[in-house]
Coordinates of C-alpha atoms in Angstrom, one line a residue:
M1 CA 3.5 -10.0 14.6
K2 CA 0.2 -7.4 14.1
N3 CA -3.3 -8.7 14.2
I4 CA -3.9 -8.3 10.4
P5 CA -7.5 -8.3 9.0
I6 CA -8.4 -10.2 6.2
V7 CA -8.7 -8.2 3.1
Y8 CA -9.2 -8.2 -0.3
M9 CA -7.5 -7.4 -3.3
P10 CA -10.2 -5.7 -6.3
D11 CA -10.3 -8.5 -8.1
G12 CA -11.4 -10.7 -5.3
K13 CA -8.4 -13.0 -4.1
P14 CA -7.1 -12.4 -1.3
C15 CA -4.3 -10.1 -0.4
P16 CA -0.7 -11.3 0.1
L17 CA 0.6 -10.4 3.3
L18 CA 3.9 -8.4 1.2
L19 CA 2.3 -6.5 -1.9
T20 CA 5.1 -5.5 -4.9
E21 CA 4.6 -2.0 -6.1
K22 CA 2.5 -3.2 -9.1
E23 CA -0.3 -4.7 -6.3
L24 CA -0.3 -2.1 -4.2
A25 CA -1.2 0.7 -7.2
Q26 CA -4.1 -2.2 -7.7
F27 CA -4.9 -2.2 -4.1
L28 CA -5.4 1.2 -3.1
R29 CA -7.0 1.3 -7.2
L30 CA -4.4 3.9 -7.6
D31 CA -5.1 3.0 -11.6
L32 CA -9.1 3.8 -11.3
I33 CA -8.3 7.5 -9.8
E34 CA -6.2 8.0 -12.7
V35 CA -2.7 8.5 -11.0
K36 CA -0.7 9.2 -14.0
F37 CA 2.4 7.3 -12.2
P38 CA 1.4 5.4 -9.7
S39 CA 4.8 4.0 -8.7
Q40 CA 6.4 7.7 -8.1
S41 CA 3.3 8.5 -6.2
I42 CA 4.6 5.5 -4.0
R43 CA 8.0 6.1 -3.7
R44 CA 6.7 9.5 -2.3
Y45 CA 4.8 8.2 0.0
R46 CA 7.8 5.8 1.3
D47 CA 10.3 8.3 0.8
A48 CA 8.3 10.7 3.1
G49 CA 8.2 7.6 6.0
L50 CA 4.4 7.7 5.6
L51 CA 4.5 3.8 3.8
Q52 CA 7.0 1.2 5.4
A53 CA 8.6 -1.0 2.6
V54 CA 11.0 -3.9 3.3
Q55 CA 14.0 -5.5 0.7
I56 CA 14.1 -8.7 -0.1
S57 CA 16.8 -9.6 -2.5
K58 CA 15.9 -7.3 -5.0
Q59 CA 12.7 -6.2 -4.6
I60 CA 10.7 -4.0 -2.6
L61 CA 7.5 -4.8 -1.1
Y62 CA 5.1 -3.4 1.4
P63 CA 4.0 -5.1 4.7
L64 CA -0.1 -5.3 4.8
W65 CA -0.2 -3.7 8.4
S66 CA 1.6 -1.0 6.9
V67 CA -0.5 -0.4 3.8
I68 CA -3.3 -0.8 6.5
E69 CA -1.7 1.6 9.0
F70 CA -0.8 4.5 5.8
I71 CA -5.1 4.5 5.0
E72 CA -5.9 4.9 8.4
K73 CA -3.4 7.9 8.5
Q74 CA -4.8 9.3 5.6
Q75 CA -8.2 8.7 6.7
A76 CA -7.6 11.0 9.9
A77 CA -5.8 13.5 7.9
V78 CA -9.1 13.9 5.7
N79 CA -11.3 13.5 8.3
R80 CA -9.7 16.5 10.6

């Protein structure tokens, strides 16, 4: 298992190791930056291979380590 730092959701609660789509949108603050369709943005990142997901039962979940890697990749792309 990867070393995952302790991180918190915007509301101050500890971030779960597996995030739902709604939790991921909150974590990435897509609601605050006025993304009209956060679910579509998340699916686009997943379909492009930028964000990994797992399916448990019928639910698609996003591992926290994958979200952190996604943020780091986005940061690197912006800081080129």
